[in-house]
Each structure stands twice: as C-alpha cells, then as structure tokens.
mmCIF file of C-alpha atoms and ligand atoms in Angstrom:
data_model
loop_
_atom_site.group_PDB
_atom_site.id
_atom_site.type_symbol
_atom_site.label_atom_id
_atom_site.label_comp_id
_atom_site.label_asym_id
_atom_site.label_seq_id
_atom_site.Cartn_x
_atom_site.Cartn_y
_atom_site.Cartn_z
ATOM 1 C CA MET A 1 293.811 157.450 90.358
ATOM 2 C CA GLY A 2 293.054 160.444 91.299
ATOM 3 C CA GLY A 3 295.436 161.952 89.248
ATOM 4 C CA ALA A 4 295.235 158.849 86.574
ATOM 5 C CA ALA A 5 291.782 160.715 85.375
ATOM 6 C CA ARG A 6 293.108 163.619 84.759
ATOM 7 C CA LEU A 7 296.387 162.075 82.181
ATOM 8 C CA SER A 8 296.302 161.964 77.983
ATOM 9 C CA ALA A 9 294.069 158.832 77.686
ATOM 10 C CA PRO A 10 296.882 155.966 76.073
ATOM 11 C CA ARG A 11 299.044 157.668 79.953
ATOM 12 C CA ALA A 12 296.895 156.646 82.133
ATOM 13 C CA LEU A 13 296.403 152.951 80.358
ATOM 14 C CA VAL A 14 299.270 151.896 80.618
ATOM 15 C CA LEU A 15 299.259 153.191 83.758
ATOM 16 C CA TRP A 16 296.867 151.066 84.734
ATOM 17 C CA ALA A 17 298.217 148.713 83.022
ATOM 18 C CA ALA A 18 301.960 148.500 84.373
ATOM 19 C CA LEU A 19 300.188 149.080 87.875
ATOM 20 C CA GLY A 20 298.623 145.218 87.850
ATOM 21 C CA ALA A 21 301.697 143.640 85.762
ATOM 22 C CA ALA A 22 303.845 144.827 88.612
ATOM 23 C CA ALA A 23 301.243 143.878 91.865
ATOM 24 C CA HIS A 24 298.460 142.340 90.163
ATOM 25 C CA ILE A 25 295.993 143.759 92.136
ATOM 26 C CA GLY A 26 295.389 147.821 91.479
ATOM 27 C CA PRO A 27 293.313 150.168 92.652
ATOM 28 C CA ALA A 28 289.337 149.132 91.932
ATOM 29 C CA PRO A 29 289.716 152.205 88.005
ATOM 30 C CA ASP A 30 286.486 154.431 87.800
ATOM 31 C CA PRO A 31 284.721 152.746 85.139
ATOM 32 C CA GLU A 32 283.548 156.149 84.158
ATOM 33 C CA ASP A 33 287.562 156.356 83.529
ATOM 34 C CA TRP A 34 288.132 156.426 79.497
ATOM 35 C CA TRP A 35 288.335 153.022 77.488
ATOM 36 C CA SER A 36 286.604 151.440 74.062
ATOM 37 C CA TYR A 37 286.105 148.787 72.014
ATOM 38 C CA LYS A 38 287.226 150.317 69.324
ATOM 39 C CA ASP A 39 290.601 150.167 70.560
ATOM 40 C CA ASN A 40 290.340 146.321 71.192
ATOM 41 C CA LEU A 41 290.178 146.194 74.759
ATOM 42 C CA GLN A 42 288.202 143.606 76.761
ATOM 43 C CA GLY A 43 288.871 144.985 80.282
ATOM 44 C CA ASN A 44 291.805 142.332 81.086
ATOM 45 C CA PHE A 45 293.938 144.419 81.157
ATOM 46 C CA VAL A 46 292.620 146.151 84.845
ATOM 47 C CA PRO A 47 292.581 142.943 87.176
ATOM 48 C CA ALA A 48 289.366 144.526 88.301
ATOM 49 C CA TRP A 49 287.264 144.506 85.357
ATOM 50 C CA SER A 50 288.668 140.698 84.981
ATOM 51 C CA LEU A 51 285.010 139.816 85.080
ATOM 52 C CA CYS A 52 284.399 141.388 81.191
ATOM 53 C CA ALA A 53 287.172 138.660 80.602
ATOM 54 C CA VAL A 54 286.718 135.573 82.580
ATOM 55 C CA GLY A 55 282.480 136.065 83.690
ATOM 56 C CA LYS A 56 280.326 133.663 82.485
ATOM 57 C CA ARG A 57 276.758 136.050 82.690
ATOM 58 C CA GLN A 58 278.125 138.132 80.154
ATOM 59 C CA SER A 59 275.878 140.478 78.164
ATOM 60 C CA PRO A 60 275.751 141.031 74.919
ATOM 61 C CA VAL A 61 274.086 137.791 73.720
ATOM 62 C CA ASP A 62 273.023 136.847 70.254
ATOM 63 C CA VAL A 63 269.030 135.528 71.656
ATOM 64 C CA GLU A 64 267.605 133.012 69.124
ATOM 65 C CA LEU A 65 264.664 133.019 69.493
ATOM 66 C CA LYS A 66 263.471 129.242 68.807
ATOM 67 C CA ARG A 67 265.764 129.168 71.872
ATOM 68 C CA ALA A 68 264.262 130.720 74.218
ATOM 69 C CA LEU A 69 260.959 128.897 76.878
ATOM 70 C CA TYR A 70 257.665 130.049 76.450
ATOM 71 C CA ASP A 71 256.422 130.973 79.589
ATOM 72 C CA PRO A 72 252.465 131.965 80.957
ATOM 73 C CA PHE A 73 252.629 133.242 84.125
ATOM 74 C CA LEU A 74 255.777 135.467 83.046
ATOM 75 C CA PRO A 75 253.256 139.826 84.001
ATOM 76 C CA PRO A 76 252.887 142.518 81.672
ATOM 77 C CA LEU A 77 255.537 145.169 81.654
ATOM 78 C CA ARG A 78 254.150 147.856 84.030
ATOM 79 C CA LEU A 79 256.365 151.924 83.657
ATOM 80 C CA SER A 80 255.452 154.420 87.135
ATOM 81 C CA THR A 81 256.254 158.731 87.018
ATOM 82 C CA GLY A 82 253.774 159.573 89.380
ATOM 83 C CA GLY A 83 251.216 161.406 86.067
ATOM 84 C CA GLU A 84 254.578 163.569 85.507
ATOM 85 C CA LYS A 85 256.537 164.656 82.112
ATOM 86 C CA LEU A 86 260.498 163.412 82.334
ATOM 87 C CA ARG A 87 262.689 165.560 82.262
ATOM 88 C CA GLY A 88 266.594 165.173 82.489
ATOM 89 C CA THR A 89 270.630 165.974 80.473
ATOM 90 C CA LEU A 90 270.979 164.258 77.514
ATOM 91 C CA TYR A 91 275.165 164.225 77.047
ATOM 92 C CA ASN A 92 277.597 162.914 74.829
ATOM 93 C CA THR A 93 279.568 160.492 76.795
ATOM 94 C CA GLY A 94 281.901 160.312 73.875
ATOM 95 C CA ARG A 95 281.789 156.740 74.270
ATOM 96 C CA HIS A 96 277.390 157.129 73.662
ATOM 97 C CA VAL A 97 274.486 159.106 73.729
ATOM 98 C CA SER A 98 273.366 159.411 77.097
ATOM 99 C CA PHE A 99 269.771 160.448 78.608
ATOM 100 C CA LEU A 100 270.407 161.497 82.416
ATOM 101 C CA PRO A 101 266.835 161.414 84.411
ATOM 102 C CA ALA A 102 266.479 163.854 86.651
ATOM 103 C CA PRO A 103 266.102 162.881 89.950
ATOM 104 C CA ARG A 104 262.211 164.215 90.557
ATOM 105 C CA PRO A 105 259.606 162.650 89.040
ATOM 106 C CA VAL A 106 261.136 158.811 89.788
ATOM 107 C CA VAL A 107 260.759 156.899 87.204
ATOM 108 C CA ASN A 108 259.922 153.330 87.578
ATOM 109 C CA VAL A 109 259.521 150.126 86.573
ATOM 110 C CA SER A 110 258.210 146.588 87.342
ATOM 111 C CA GLY A 111 256.450 143.563 86.036
ATOM 112 C CA GLY A 112 258.182 141.698 83.361
ATOM 113 C CA PRO A 113 260.648 138.666 85.334
ATOM 114 C CA LEU A 114 261.016 141.384 87.454
ATOM 115 C CA LEU A 115 260.293 141.722 91.205
ATOM 116 C CA TYR A 116 261.157 144.235 92.906
ATOM 117 C CA SER A 117 261.198 148.055 92.063
ATOM 118 C CA HIS A 118 263.579 149.571 89.535
ATOM 119 C CA ARG A 119 264.513 153.331 88.981
ATOM 120 C CA LEU A 120 265.811 154.250 85.864
ATOM 121 C CA SER A 121 268.435 155.762 85.728
ATOM 122 C CA GLU A 122 270.433 156.433 82.200
ATOM 123 C CA LEU A 123 268.857 156.112 78.277
ATOM 124 C CA ARG A 124 271.613 154.390 76.654
ATOM 125 C CA LEU A 125 271.965 155.022 72.734
ATOM 126 C CA LEU A 126 274.292 152.777 70.537
ATOM 127 C CA PHE A 127 274.097 152.939 67.181
ATOM 128 C CA GLY A 128 276.555 151.676 64.303
ATOM 129 C CA ALA A 129 278.325 153.477 61.032
ATOM 130 C CA ARG A 130 276.011 151.170 58.895
ATOM 131 C CA ASP A 131 272.274 150.664 58.423
ATOM 132 C CA GLY A 132 271.564 147.288 60.058
ATOM 133 C CA ALA A 133 274.531 147.171 62.834
ATOM 134 C CA GLY A 134 274.985 148.760 66.122
ATOM 135 C CA SER A 135 273.098 147.613 68.050
ATOM 136 C CA GLU A 136 274.195 145.619 70.587
ATOM 137 C CA HIS A 137 272.893 142.424 71.676
ATOM 138 C CA GLN A 138 271.520 140.552 68.423
ATOM 139 C CA ILE A 139 267.998 138.388 67.171
ATOM 140 C CA ASN A 140 268.902 135.135 65.623
ATOM 141 C CA HIS A 141 272.189 136.444 64.291
ATOM 142 C CA GLN A 142 270.435 139.264 62.617
ATOM 143 C CA GLY A 143 271.962 142.863 64.221
ATOM 144 C CA PHE A 144 269.836 146.271 63.693
ATOM 145 C CA SER A 145 271.250 149.723 63.133
ATOM 146 C CA ALA A 146 271.218 150.839 66.982
ATOM 147 C CA GLU A 147 269.904 150.326 70.013
ATOM 148 C CA VAL A 148 268.085 151.829 73.197
ATOM 149 C CA GLN A 149 268.505 150.858 76.332
ATOM 150 C CA LEU A 150 266.758 151.855 79.643
ATOM 151 C CA ILE A 151 269.886 151.605 83.034
ATOM 152 C CA HIS A 152 267.803 150.652 85.680
ATOM 153 C CA PHE A 153 268.073 149.812 89.076
ATOM 154 C CA ASN A 154 266.596 148.350 91.743
ATOM 155 C CA GLN A 155 265.117 150.163 94.236
ATOM 156 C CA GLU A 156 263.651 148.009 97.123
ATOM 157 C CA LEU A 157 267.252 147.384 98.064
ATOM 158 C CA TYR A 158 269.974 149.750 96.708
ATOM 159 C CA GLY A 159 270.306 152.723 97.796
ATOM 160 C CA ASN A 160 272.199 154.060 94.650
ATOM 161 C CA LEU A 161 272.863 152.404 90.620
ATOM 162 C CA SER A 162 276.319 151.436 92.527
ATOM 163 C CA ALA A 163 275.607 150.101 95.409
ATOM 164 C CA ALA A 164 273.394 147.964 93.250
ATOM 165 C CA SER A 165 275.800 146.680 90.521
ATOM 166 C CA ARG A 166 277.750 144.993 93.224
ATOM 167 C CA SER A 167 275.337 142.915 94.327
ATOM 168 C CA PRO A 168 272.328 140.110 93.751
ATOM 169 C CA ASN A 169 269.275 141.069 91.930
ATOM 170 C CA GLY A 170 270.842 144.731 91.604
ATOM 171 C CA LEU A 171 269.981 145.979 88.143
ATOM 172 C CA ALA A 172 266.688 146.214 84.813
ATOM 173 C CA ILE A 173 268.433 146.977 81.405
ATOM 174 C CA LEU A 174 265.867 147.033 78.876
ATOM 175 C CA SER A 175 266.583 147.040 75.341
ATOM 176 C CA PHE A 176 264.617 148.029 72.133
ATOM 177 C CA PHE A 177 266.254 147.543 69.028
ATOM 178 C CA VAL A 178 265.469 150.142 66.528
ATOM 179 C CA ASN A 179 265.314 150.517 61.762
ATOM 180 C CA VAL A 180 265.858 152.624 59.835
ATOM 181 C CA ALA A 181 262.895 153.152 58.106
ATOM 182 C CA GLY A 182 260.280 156.051 56.445
ATOM 183 C CA SER A 183 258.825 156.488 60.145
ATOM 184 C CA SER A 184 259.919 157.891 63.102
ATOM 185 C CA ASN A 185 259.299 156.601 67.093
ATOM 186 C CA SER A 186 257.886 159.605 68.522
ATOM 187 C CA PHE A 187 260.505 159.272 71.695
ATOM 188 C CA LEU A 188 263.027 158.542 69.806
ATOM 189 C CA SER A 189 261.830 161.912 67.050
ATOM 190 C CA ARG A 190 262.289 164.364 70.202
ATOM 191 C CA LEU A 191 266.087 162.819 71.351
ATOM 192 C CA LEU A 192 266.888 162.995 67.357
ATOM 193 C CA SER A 193 265.456 166.050 66.151
ATOM 194 C CA ARG A 194 267.989 168.420 65.016
ATOM 195 C CA ASP A 195 267.617 171.672 67.898
ATOM 196 C CA THR A 196 268.608 168.505 69.826
ATOM 197 C CA ILE A 197 270.859 167.069 68.624
ATOM 198 C CA THR A 198 273.474 168.847 66.996
ATOM 199 C CA ARG A 199 273.951 170.138 70.987
ATOM 200 C CA ILE A 200 275.316 167.604 71.595
ATOM 201 C CA SER A 201 278.119 166.681 68.646
ATOM 202 C CA TYR A 202 281.343 166.440 70.620
ATOM 203 C CA LYS A 203 282.617 165.014 73.720
ATOM 204 C CA ASN A 204 280.593 166.768 77.406
ATOM 205 C CA ASP A 205 278.124 168.207 75.544
ATOM 206 C CA ALA A 206 275.246 168.546 77.858
ATOM 207 C CA TYR A 207 271.805 169.056 76.920
ATOM 208 C CA PHE A 208 268.738 169.950 78.580
ATOM 209 C CA LEU A 209 265.104 168.242 78.306
ATOM 210 C CA GLN A 210 262.080 167.614 79.643
ATOM 211 C CA ASP A 211 257.701 167.527 79.033
ATOM 212 C CA LEU A 212 259.313 164.307 77.467
ATOM 213 C CA SER A 213 256.741 160.909 77.766
ATOM 214 C CA LEU A 214 258.312 157.868 78.274
ATOM 215 C CA GLU A 215 256.076 155.760 77.112
ATOM 216 C CA LEU A 216 255.828 155.975 73.935
ATOM 217 C CA LEU A 217 258.640 154.950 73.564
ATOM 218 C CA PHE A 218 257.306 151.960 74.076
ATOM 219 C CA PRO A 219 256.006 149.948 70.538
ATOM 220 C CA GLU A 220 251.489 149.703 70.882
ATOM 221 C CA SER A 221 252.333 146.032 71.395
ATOM 222 C CA PHE A 222 255.321 143.337 71.996
ATOM 223 C CA GLY A 223 256.882 141.409 73.318
ATOM 224 C CA PHE A 224 259.523 140.683 75.339
ATOM 225 C CA VAL A 225 262.566 137.442 75.895
ATOM 226 C CA THR A 226 264.272 137.673 79.290
ATOM 227 C CA TYR A 227 268.327 136.307 80.638
ATOM 228 C CA GLN A 228 270.167 136.527 83.317
ATOM 229 C CA GLY A 229 273.751 139.066 82.115
ATOM 230 C CA SER A 230 276.280 141.658 82.875
ATOM 231 C CA LEU A 231 277.390 145.367 82.195
ATOM 232 C CA SER A 232 278.745 145.503 78.462
ATOM 233 C CA THR A 233 280.769 148.353 80.100
ATOM 234 C CA PRO A 234 283.996 147.621 82.512
ATOM 235 C CA PRO A 235 283.191 146.142 85.183
ATOM 236 C CA CYS A 236 280.439 144.063 83.754
ATOM 237 C CA SER A 237 279.411 143.061 86.762
ATOM 238 C CA GLU A 238 277.385 139.798 86.409
ATOM 239 C CA THR A 239 274.312 141.559 87.990
ATOM 240 C CA VAL A 240 271.883 142.555 84.812
ATOM 241 C CA THR A 241 268.098 140.896 85.040
ATOM 242 C CA TRP A 242 268.051 142.065 80.719
ATOM 243 C CA ILE A 243 264.279 142.796 78.480
ATOM 244 C CA LEU A 244 264.791 142.886 75.289
ATOM 245 C CA ILE A 245 261.511 144.491 73.349
ATOM 246 C CA ASP A 246 260.886 142.018 70.220
ATOM 247 C CA ARG A 247 259.148 145.041 68.643
ATOM 248 C CA ALA A 248 261.990 147.047 66.796
ATOM 249 C CA LEU A 249 261.001 151.151 66.639
ATOM 250 C CA ASN A 250 261.678 153.074 63.961
ATOM 251 C CA ILE A 251 263.834 155.986 63.139
ATOM 252 C CA THR A 252 264.207 157.839 59.647
ATOM 253 C CA SER A 253 267.044 157.811 57.976
ATOM 254 C CA LEU A 254 268.146 161.720 58.203
ATOM 255 C CA GLN A 255 268.409 161.540 61.537
ATOM 256 C CA MET A 256 270.658 158.017 61.742
ATOM 257 C CA HIS A 257 272.919 160.248 59.592
ATOM 258 C CA SER A 258 272.844 163.018 62.141
ATOM 259 C CA LEU A 259 273.729 160.153 65.658
ATOM 260 C CA ARG A 260 277.039 159.186 63.094
ATOM 261 C CA LEU A 261 277.913 162.544 62.879
ATOM 262 C CA LEU A 262 278.427 163.044 66.477
ATOM 263 C CA SER A 263 281.581 162.626 67.890
ATOM 264 C CA GLN A 264 283.314 161.000 70.190
ATOM 265 C CA ASN A 265 285.941 163.779 71.005
ATOM 266 C CA PRO A 266 286.134 167.157 72.190
ATOM 267 C CA PRO A 267 286.032 169.644 69.314
ATOM 268 C CA SER A 268 290.552 170.450 69.769
ATOM 269 C CA GLN A 269 290.651 166.801 67.742
ATOM 270 C CA ILE A 270 290.033 165.056 65.374
ATOM 271 C CA PHE A 271 286.179 163.969 64.293
ATOM 272 C CA GLN A 272 286.172 159.939 65.215
ATOM 273 C CA SER A 273 282.297 159.010 64.985
ATOM 274 C CA LEU A 274 280.462 157.825 68.244
ATOM 275 C CA SER A 275 279.179 155.305 65.942
ATOM 276 C CA GLY A 276 279.759 151.723 66.415
ATOM 277 C CA ASN A 277 280.941 151.819 70.658
ATOM 278 C CA GLY A 278 279.204 148.577 71.234
ATOM 279 C CA ARG A 279 280.241 145.635 72.954
ATOM 280 C CA PRO A 280 280.884 142.308 70.907
ATOM 281 C CA LEU A 281 278.852 139.100 71.679
ATOM 282 C CA GLN A 282 279.813 136.712 74.637
ATOM 283 C CA PRO A 283 278.836 133.088 74.228
ATOM 284 C CA LEU A 284 274.688 132.354 75.532
ATOM 285 C CA ALA A 285 275.964 129.074 76.922
ATOM 286 C CA HIS A 286 273.819 127.329 78.840
ATOM 287 C CA ARG A 287 271.946 130.345 79.978
ATOM 288 C CA ALA A 288 267.748 129.806 79.928
ATOM 289 C CA LEU A 289 266.248 132.594 77.790
ATOM 290 C CA ARG A 290 263.151 132.914 78.342
ATOM 291 C CA GLY A 291 259.956 134.802 76.641
ATOM 292 C CA ASN A 292 256.157 136.064 76.524
ATOM 293 C CA ARG A 293 255.252 135.185 73.196
ATOM 294 C CA ASP A 294 254.698 131.169 72.275
ATOM 295 C CA PRO A 295 256.181 130.307 69.433
ATOM 296 C CA ARG A 296 253.467 128.167 68.700
ATOM 297 C CA HIS A 297 250.608 131.287 67.692
ATOM 298 C CA PRO A 298 252.753 134.464 67.518
ATOM 299 C CA GLU A 299 250.989 136.273 66.369
ATOM 300 C CA ARG A 300 246.910 135.542 68.203
ATOM 301 C CA ARG A 301 248.939 136.508 71.078
ATOM 302 C CA CYS A 302 250.186 138.727 71.209
ATOM 303 C CA ARG A 303 247.201 140.781 70.454
ATOM 304 C CA GLY A 304 246.398 141.212 75.549
ATOM 305 C CA PRO A 305 246.920 142.719 78.365
ATOM 306 C CA ASN A 306 249.439 141.011 78.581
ATOM 307 C CA TYR A 307 252.029 142.672 75.564
ATOM 308 C CA ARG A 308 250.952 146.171 76.240
ATOM 309 C CA LEU A 309 252.796 148.176 78.548
ATOM 310 C CA HIS A 310 251.095 149.628 81.645
ATOM 311 C CA VAL A 311 251.089 153.375 83.005
ATOM 312 C CA ASP A 312 251.022 154.008 85.990
ATOM 313 C CA GLY A 313 248.888 150.433 86.570
ATOM 314 C CA ALA A 314 246.835 151.722 83.652
ATOM 315 C CA PRO A 315 247.068 150.339 80.751
ATOM 316 C CA HIS A 316 248.525 153.735 78.425
ATOM 317 C CA GLY A 317 245.727 154.345 75.984
ATOM 318 C CA ARG A 318 247.617 157.529 73.534
HETATM 319 C C1 NAG B 401 258.840 153.786 92.667
HETATM 320 O O1 NAG B 401 258.423 152.450 93.164
HETATM 321 C C2 NAG B 401 258.837 153.206 94.895
HETATM 322 C C3 NAG B 401 259.276 151.632 95.896
HETATM 323 O O2 NAG B 401 258.148 151.011 95.429
HETATM 324 C C4 NAG B 401 257.365 153.460 95.003
HETATM 325 O O3 NAG B 401 257.687 154.151 96.883
HETATM 326 C C5 NAG B 401 257.635 154.817 94.242
HETATM 327 O O4 NAG B 401 256.652 156.111 94.566
HETATM 328 C C6 NAG B 401 257.552 154.557 93.155
HETATM 329 N N1 NAG B 401 257.756 155.832 92.419
HETATM 330 C C7 NAG B 401 255.588 155.976 91.084
HETATM 331 C C8 NAG B 401 256.582 157.852 90.801
HETATM 332 O O5 NAG B 401 255.415 154.985 91.396
HETATM 333 C C1 NAG B 402 275.782 154.181 97.003
HETATM 334 O O1 NAG B 402 276.046 153.478 98.243
HETATM 335 C C2 NAG B 402 275.996 153.397 99.195
HETATM 336 C C3 NAG B 402 276.100 151.865 100.057
HETATM 337 O O2 NAG B 402 274.705 151.885 100.656
HETATM 338 C C4 NAG B 402 276.770 154.254 99.850
HETATM 339 O O3 NAG B 402 278.158 154.031 100.266
HETATM 340 C C5 NAG B 402 277.513 154.931 98.365
HETATM 341 O O4 NAG B 402 278.481 156.093 98.968
HETATM 342 C C6 NAG B 402 276.740 155.158 97.860
HETATM 343 N N1 NAG B 402 277.726 156.472 97.156
HETATM 344 C C7 NAG B 402 276.691 157.799 96.473
HETATM 345 C C8 NAG B 402 277.600 157.734 94.957
HETATM 346 O O5 NAG B 402 275.499 158.269 96.993
HETATM 347 C C1 NAG B 403 258.575 149.946 60.984
HETATM 348 O O1 NAG B 403 259.390 150.443 59.411
HETATM 349 C C2 NAG B 403 258.447 149.726 58.666
HETATM 350 C C3 NAG B 403 258.542 149.669 57.419
HETATM 351 O O2 NAG B 403 257.927 150.844 57.325
HETATM 352 C C4 NAG B 403 256.873 149.301 59.775
HETATM 353 O O3 NAG B 403 255.912 148.304 58.769
HETATM 354 C C5 NAG B 403 256.772 148.771 61.099
HETATM 355 O O4 NAG B 403 255.168 148.636 61.224
HETATM 356 C C6 NAG B 403 257.261 150.911 61.738
HETATM 357 N N1 NAG B 403 257.805 149.900 62.898
HETATM 358 C C7 NAG B 403 256.532 150.663 64.396
HETATM 359 C C8 NAG B 403 257.105 150.817 65.185
HETATM 360 O O5 NAG B 403 255.715 151.407 63.396
#
C-alpha cells in the first residue's frame, strides 16, 4: 500500500474499497492515511478497520454521571516530568491539532484507575464549528466546545504506541472538556496564542514550542470518571482506559475563533475548517463507569488531596 499513500485521497479510498471487496482481506492500511468522519467513513470499508464498525467497546460515549459507580479507593492522578519543562511540536495533521512531545523529557501519568505508568505520546485537540459542540465525549447528553485528549501508552509493558495500541492495557487517554468563557486555561493559552496558532494554519504546518508546564492544563481540583473503550480513530483498537476529567477548562472566544480558522487542507487547496472532525457517539451498552466523586456529597468530597493532581510525587502548588 506504499503507493496508495501517494495517490490523492479519494483515489486511495477507492483503491482500498476495491481491494477489500475483491479479496475480503487487504493489507493493513496505515492509520495515518487519509480518512475523515466528516465524510461519514466509519471504518467499515477497510477490513483492518472492522472494529470501528463492529466493536462493542467503542469510544466516544455519552457519560451519564448518575450511572458512574463511586469508587473511594481510586487514588489521585500522578504526573511525572522529572522536574523538566515540556517541549515538542504543534502540528496541523489535517484532521486535528496535535502536539507531539519531544522524546525528552519523558512525561508519565499514573494513579487513578491505571495500574501501570503510561508515557505521554500526543496531545490532541478536537473542536466544533459552534460553541457547545465539538467534544467527542458528552456528559449528561451535553457536548462541549472542545476536548483535549492526552494520549499515553503503557511504557512498563510495551516499547511504543503502535505495539501498545494492539495489546491489553495498552493505552490511557485523559480527556479534558473545554468551554468558551471570559478566561483561559494558561497551558492552552500558550498553544492558542496568536503567535503560535497562526503558524499551523494549513495541513502539515508544524511549529516547535518549549518551556511548557503540562500541570497547568489540569484544573486546581477535579474528579474523574473512567471506562474501558477504544481509540476514536481507525483502527479503533479496544485497548484504551479513558479518564474523563469532570471539571471543564476555559478558552476565550478569540482563541476558539482562531482554531476554527485552521484548514484541513494545504494552502494550495480550498479552505475547509478543521472543526467538527470528532467521531460520533458510540453505544456504552453495559460497560461500567467508575468515578472518584461521591454523588451524594458532590462538593464536600472534592477538596482533599485525592482531587488534586500530584506532580512528581508531590501535590502541586502554583
Ligand atoms: C516514567 O516511568 C518509568 C517507568 O515506571 C520510570 O522508569 C521513569 O523514571 C519515569 N519517568 C519520569 C520522568 O519519572
Ligand atoms: C514498536 O514495537 C514493536 C514490538 O516491540 C516493534 O516490532 C516495532 O518495530 C516498533 N515500532 C516502531 C515504530 O518503533
Ligand atoms: C470558566 O469560566 C466560568 C464562567 O466564567 C467560571 O465560572 C469557571 O470558574 C471557569 N473555570 C475555570 C477552570 O477557570
């Protein structure tokens, strides 16, 4: 399929469809090849992506908070950066805004439902064409203007993301919901400053950033809900522990606007906003939702150390 990647996108699709129909089995496509939810591609046209169509532990889902089982034994989330600032590349993939951390420093997350230490491999940002829609997950049937996903792989068991994504307990994704409001989360402000975001206006544009403090992405205090699901992009592997942070972040309407001005296409092609490329909701069925907040005492129980991020072992102060 090496040649298919160099074909124009629609022709590559036709080729995959033809291969699939002729043989019912084709070479595994590279998930980095072209696809788009906007064009209603659910993965059922490529045999290797069949989980996207038939899987029963798929993501994203609508989380009804009253269905979440309270688990008082869930430990707090822990973030480890070795005391170093994060650096990496902000990238317009043509489908998402993506931040790819440099190989050093290693950023680890553990705690919560995670029994293993997971290494950060990508920060992904999804957003909508209008406020209040654009997140992949929903809470109580409600969408948000954006969703930030921190994608990690199990570094204790696997050597890299692609091996982990095919294996049990392979991936952990932390999701943050984002509202448009008068204030802005200080980590997201670095990514969305005019100086930065205008450097990735078109597909494949990339811009190097450093001196980032990932802990500033996290709300001061928060609870979370966790469930077992899948990648929300092909091949939709069902190896993901999702952790949804239950306190939304804010960005300003100006920052939101600058996101919607990013194009899915290179500059030579027609402008098509990157917005609205999240995957549609998938059935939760009878999967368990587990949370660390006691729904009977929502406020009283969210102030202790369990509701703070612990950075490099110590609770963080700002
Ligand atoms: C991340 O986790 C691995 C394995 O648990 C550990 O060896 C490494 O020191 C951790 N990295 C940091 C920066 O703490
Ligand atoms: C990922 O790990 C697997 C198994 O350990 C290995 O075969 C593969 O080459 C690695 N892939 C990359 C991109 O390093
Ligand atoms: C987000 O904005 C709302 C409304 O202005 C405010 O009530 C809330 O505290 C803000 N959230 C954060 C995390 O700053």
